[in-house]
Amino acid sequence: DITVTDPDVTVYGLTIASTYEEFDAVFEPLGYELSWGEGAIKTRVATKDGITFRLTRAVEDNPDVVPMFRITVAITNREGIVF
């Protein structure tokens, strides 16, 4: 996982301040499957070929939510590498 919480960092032109509509406008044309994350915190999810992008935005009714952009890539450790 890579988690972005810095508002100055952009991913595909998006920041943690981007709207869910802007998120959809970027990932839908690229063929990503769009959905909503499970759980109490509203998160927009785009998934394709083992790569997942998630956008969680701050909400007025829950000030404890940390806005973030998370990127997850499904990988395997076929070689058994240990760090």
Tab-separated table of N, CA and C in Angstrom:
chain	number	residue	atom	x	y	z
A	1	ASP	N	0.832	-1.191	0.000
A	1	ASP	CA	0.000	0.000	0.000
A	1	ASP	C	0.872	1.249	0.000
A	2	ILE	N	0.403	2.233	-0.720
A	2	ILE	CA	0.969	3.574	-0.642
A	2	ILE	C	-0.176	4.479	-0.226
A	3	THR	N	0.004	5.233	0.829
A	3	THR	CA	-1.031	6.140	1.313
A	3	THR	C	-0.541	7.569	1.204
A	4	VAL	N	-1.349	8.401	0.553
A	4	VAL	CA	-1.017	9.816	0.369
A	4	VAL	C	-1.951	10.644	1.242
A	5	THR	N	-1.371	11.462	2.127
A	5	THR	CA	-2.170	12.369	2.954
A	5	THR	C	-1.762	13.824	2.757
A	6	ASP	N	-0.739	14.050	1.947
A	6	ASP	CA	-0.252	15.393	1.660
A	6	ASP	C	-1.117	16.016	0.561
A	7	PRO	N	-1.775	17.139	0.837
A	7	PRO	CA	-2.664	17.745	-0.168
A	7	PRO	C	-1.953	18.266	-1.412
A	8	ASP	N	-0.618	18.376	-1.368
A	8	ASP	CA	0.134	18.872	-2.523
A	8	ASP	C	0.504	17.769	-3.509
A	9	VAL	N	0.344	16.514	-3.112
A	9	VAL	CA	0.704	15.389	-3.981
A	9	VAL	C	-0.461	15.079	-4.919
A	10	THR	N	-0.145	14.884	-6.208
A	10	THR	CA	-1.186	14.532	-7.175
A	10	THR	C	-0.942	13.130	-7.721
A	11	VAL	N	-2.032	12.435	-7.976
A	11	VAL	CA	-2.017	11.110	-8.598
A	11	VAL	C	-3.047	11.167	-9.721
A	12	TYR	N	-2.587	11.025	-10.965
A	12	TYR	CA	-3.461	11.182	-12.131
A	12	TYR	C	-4.206	12.518	-12.083
A	13	GLY	N	-3.557	13.534	-11.546
A	13	GLY	CA	-4.161	14.859	-11.462
A	13	GLY	C	-5.114	15.039	-10.296
A	14	LEU	N	-5.267	14.017	-9.465
A	14	LEU	CA	-6.164	14.072	-8.313
A	14	LEU	C	-5.378	14.317	-7.029
A	15	THR	N	-6.010	14.956	-6.065
A	15	THR	CA	-5.431	15.133	-4.732
A	15	THR	C	-6.439	14.629	-3.704
A	16	ILE	N	-6.067	14.685	-2.435
A	16	ILE	CA	-7.005	14.249	-1.399
A	16	ILE	C	-8.195	15.208	-1.272
A	17	ALA	N	-8.108	16.361	-1.907
A	17	ALA	CA	-9.216	17.316	-1.905
A	17	ALA	C	-10.143	17.132	-3.113
A	18	SER	N	-9.815	16.213	-4.015
A	18	SER	CA	-10.649	15.976	-5.201
A	18	SER	C	-12.006	15.414	-4.790
A	19	THR	N	-12.992	15.667	-5.629
A	19	THR	CA	-14.332	15.132	-5.373
A	19	THR	C	-14.416	13.696	-5.886
A	20	TYR	N	-15.440	12.995	-5.435
A	20	TYR	CA	-15.658	11.635	-5.939
A	20	TYR	C	-16.008	11.671	-7.426
A	21	GLU	N	-16.649	12.736	-7.868
A	21	GLU	CA	-16.984	12.872	-9.288
A	21	GLU	C	-15.715	13.039	-10.128
A	22	GLU	N	-14.756	13.803	-9.625
A	22	GLU	CA	-13.478	13.965	-10.331
A	22	GLU	C	-12.724	12.635	-10.375
A	23	PHE	N	-12.758	11.890	-9.274
A	23	PHE	CA	-12.144	10.569	-9.199
A	23	PHE	C	-12.730	9.668	-10.285
A	24	ASP	N	-14.064	9.629	-10.372
A	24	ASP	CA	-14.739	8.806	-11.385
A	24	ASP	C	-14.366	9.242	-12.798
A	25	ALA	N	-14.277	10.560	-13.015
A	25	ALA	CA	-13.976	11.086	-14.344
A	25	ALA	C	-12.576	10.677	-14.810
A	26	VAL	N	-11.669	10.435	-13.891
A	26	VAL	CA	-10.322	9.988	-14.244
A	26	VAL	C	-10.293	8.489	-14.513
A	27	PHE	N	-10.871	7.698	-13.607
A	27	PHE	CA	-10.679	6.249	-13.676
A	27	PHE	C	-11.687	5.509	-14.553
A	28	GLU	N	-12.881	6.029	-14.715
A	28	GLU	CA	-13.860	5.341	-15.564
A	28	GLU	C	-13.391	5.217	-17.016
A	29	PRO	N	-12.883	6.291	-17.642
A	29	PRO	CA	-12.409	6.163	-19.023
A	29	PRO	C	-11.212	5.218	-19.171
A	30	LEU	N	-10.494	4.976	-18.083
A	30	LEU	CA	-9.353	4.069	-18.124
A	30	LEU	C	-9.764	2.610	-17.935
A	31	GLY	N	-11.068	2.372	-17.799
A	31	GLY	CA	-11.567	1.012	-17.702
A	31	GLY	C	-11.581	0.430	-16.294
A	32	TYR	N	-11.426	1.253	-15.285
A	32	TYR	CA	-11.465	0.770	-13.907
A	32	TYR	C	-12.903	0.521	-13.477
A	33	GLU	N	-13.097	-0.513	-12.668
A	33	GLU	CA	-14.406	-0.790	-12.076
A	33	GLU	C	-14.547	0.105	-10.850
A	34	LEU	N	-15.617	0.876	-10.809
A	34	LEU	CA	-15.838	1.814	-9.716
A	34	LEU	C	-16.836	1.241	-8.715
A	35	SER	N	-16.569	1.463	-7.437
A	35	SER	CA	-17.475	1.002	-6.387
A	35	SER	C	-17.262	1.864	-5.151
A	36	TRP	N	-18.076	1.601	-4.134
A	36	TRP	CA	-17.910	2.254	-2.845
A	36	TRP	C	-17.290	1.265	-1.883
A	37	GLY	N	-16.353	1.723	-1.068
A	37	GLY	CA	-15.712	0.876	-0.076
A	37	GLY	C	-16.690	0.456	1.000
A	38	GLU	N	-16.400	-0.662	1.615
A	38	GLU	CA	-17.235	-1.150	2.709
A	38	GLU	C	-16.802	-0.493	4.001
A	39	GLY	N	-17.743	-0.342	4.920
A	39	GLY	CA	-17.420	0.233	6.219
A	39	GLY	C	-18.127	1.549	6.435
A	40	ALA	N	-17.877	2.106	7.593
A	40	ALA	CA	-18.571	3.327	8.007
A	40	ALA	C	-18.027	4.576	7.326
A	41	ILE	N	-16.789	4.527	6.861
A	41	ILE	CA	-16.175	5.693	6.223
A	41	ILE	C	-16.378	5.604	4.716
A	42	LYS	N	-16.945	6.655	4.145
A	42	LYS	CA	-17.235	6.668	2.712
A	42	LYS	C	-15.943	6.770	1.908
A	43	THR	N	-15.697	5.768	1.075
A	43	THR	CA	-14.490	5.706	0.253
A	43	THR	C	-14.866	5.285	-1.157
A	44	ARG	N	-14.349	5.983	-2.151
A	44	ARG	CA	-14.571	5.623	-3.551
A	44	ARG	C	-13.409	4.742	-3.988
A	45	VAL	N	-13.730	3.667	-4.717
A	45	VAL	CA	-12.742	2.664	-5.085
A	45	VAL	C	-12.738	2.450	-6.599
A	46	ALA	N	-11.551	2.365	-7.191
A	46	ALA	CA	-11.381	2.039	-8.610
A	46	ALA	C	-10.413	0.854	-8.694
A	47	THR	N	-10.846	-0.232	-9.356
A	47	THR	CA	-10.036	-1.449	-9.413
A	47	THR	C	-9.904	-1.946	-10.848
A	48	LYS	N	-8.674	-2.379	-11.194
A	48	LYS	CA	-8.422	-2.963	-12.513
A	48	LYS	C	-7.093	-3.710	-12.463
A	49	ASP	N	-7.097	-4.941	-12.934
A	49	ASP	CA	-5.868	-5.734	-13.085
A	49	ASP	C	-5.013	-5.778	-11.818
A	50	GLY	N	-5.651	-5.945	-10.664
A	50	GLY	CA	-4.914	-6.065	-9.413
A	50	GLY	C	-4.423	-4.753	-8.827
A	51	ILE	N	-4.801	-3.641	-9.435
A	51	ILE	CA	-4.424	-2.317	-8.916
A	51	ILE	C	-5.683	-1.636	-8.408
A	52	THR	N	-5.621	-1.129	-7.189
A	52	THR	CA	-6.774	-0.459	-6.590
A	52	THR	C	-6.380	0.927	-6.111
A	53	PHE	N	-7.199	1.905	-6.482
A	53	PHE	CA	-7.060	3.271	-6.004
A	53	PHE	C	-8.261	3.561	-5.112
A	54	ARG	N	-8.021	4.189	-3.957
A	54	ARG	CA	-9.105	4.542	-3.038
A	54	ARG	C	-8.968	6.011	-2.656
A	55	LEU	N	-10.094	6.715	-2.667
A	55	LEU	CA	-10.127	8.108	-2.225
A	55	LEU	C	-11.085	8.226	-1.052
A	56	THR	N	-10.559	8.673	0.072
A	56	THR	CA	-11.375	8.940	1.254
A	56	THR	C	-11.299	10.431	1.500
A	57	ARG	N	-12.451	11.053	1.592
A	57	ARG	CA	-12.506	12.502	1.778
A	57	ARG	C	-12.956	12.841	3.183
A	58	ALA	N	-12.564	14.005	3.647
A	58	ALA	CA	-13.036	14.507	4.943
A	58	ALA	C	-14.533	14.767	4.834
A	59	VAL	N	-15.244	14.517	5.910
A	59	VAL	CA	-16.679	14.766	5.941
A	59	VAL	C	-17.013	15.611	7.152
A	60	GLU	N	-17.983	16.492	6.985
A	60	GLU	CA	-18.346	17.410	8.063
A	60	GLU	C	-18.873	16.690	9.296
A	61	ASP	N	-19.635	15.605	9.096
A	61	ASP	CA	-20.254	14.933	10.231
A	61	ASP	C	-19.305	13.977	10.955
A	62	ASN	N	-18.062	13.816	10.456
A	62	ASN	CA	-17.092	12.968	11.126
A	62	ASN	C	-15.700	13.601	10.985
A	63	PRO	N	-15.357	14.530	11.880
A	63	PRO	CA	-14.075	15.240	11.762
A	63	PRO	C	-12.857	14.359	12.004
A	64	ASP	N	-13.048	13.141	12.492
A	64	ASP	CA	-11.926	12.241	12.741
A	64	ASP	C	-11.427	11.544	11.472
A	65	VAL	N	-12.182	11.660	10.382
A	65	VAL	CA	-11.775	11.014	9.129
A	65	VAL	C	-10.586	11.762	8.535
A	66	VAL	N	-9.526	11.017	8.253
A	66	VAL	CA	-8.330	11.599	7.644
A	66	VAL	C	-8.455	11.444	6.133
A	67	PRO	N	-8.479	12.566	5.379
A	67	PRO	CA	-8.537	12.444	3.927
A	67	PRO	C	-7.285	11.739	3.422
A	68	MET	N	-7.477	10.806	2.488
A	68	MET	CA	-6.326	10.089	1.959
A	68	MET	C	-6.610	9.501	0.591
A	69	PHE	N	-5.532	9.288	-0.122
A	69	PHE	CA	-5.553	8.613	-1.413
A	69	PHE	C	-4.677	7.388	-1.215
A	70	ARG	N	-5.243	6.198	-1.388
A	70	ARG	CA	-4.484	4.967	-1.150
A	70	ARG	C	-4.390	4.161	-2.447
A	71	ILE	N	-3.192	3.661	-2.717
A	71	ILE	CA	-2.931	2.831	-3.895
A	71	ILE	C	-2.475	1.463	-3.404
A	72	THR	N	-3.138	0.420	-3.876
A	72	THR	CA	-2.790	-0.944	-3.487
A	72	THR	C	-2.566	-1.766	-4.745
A	73	VAL	N	-1.495	-2.556	-4.750
A	73	VAL	CA	-1.186	-3.428	-5.882
A	73	VAL	C	-1.050	-4.848	-5.360
A	74	ALA	N	-1.804	-5.761	-5.964
A	74	ALA	CA	-1.715	-7.173	-5.580
A	74	ALA	C	-0.434	-7.757	-6.155
A	75	ILE	N	0.410	-8.271	-5.276
A	75	ILE	CA	1.668	-8.878	-5.713
A	75	ILE	C	1.847	-10.230	-5.028
A	76	THR	N	2.742	-11.008	-5.545
A	76	THR	CA	3.059	-12.295	-4.932
A	76	THR	C	4.542	-12.323	-4.586
A	77	ASN	N	4.911	-13.236	-3.756
A	77	ASN	CA	6.314	-13.402	-3.397
A	77	ASN	C	6.742	-14.807	-3.796
A	78	ARG	N	6.697	-15.068	-5.085
A	78	ARG	CA	7.017	-16.395	-5.606
A	78	ARG	C	8.448	-16.810	-5.337
A	79	GLU	N	9.335	-15.841	-5.204
A	79	GLU	CA	10.743	-16.153	-4.979
A	79	GLU	C	11.059	-16.333	-3.498
A	80	GLY	N	10.086	-16.061	-2.623
A	80	GLY	CA	10.299	-16.221	-1.189
A	80	GLY	C	11.282	-15.236	-0.608
A	81	ILE	N	11.320	-14.042	-1.150
A	81	ILE	CA	12.250	-13.007	-0.678
A	81	ILE	C	11.828	-12.542	0.712
A	82	VAL	N	12.791	-12.469	1.610
A	82	VAL	CA	12.544	-12.015	2.971
A	82	VAL	C	13.448	-10.813	3.236
A	83	PHE	N	12.866	-9.764	3.764
A	83	PHE	CA	13.661	-8.562	4.078
A	83	PHE	C	14.006	-8.539	5.531
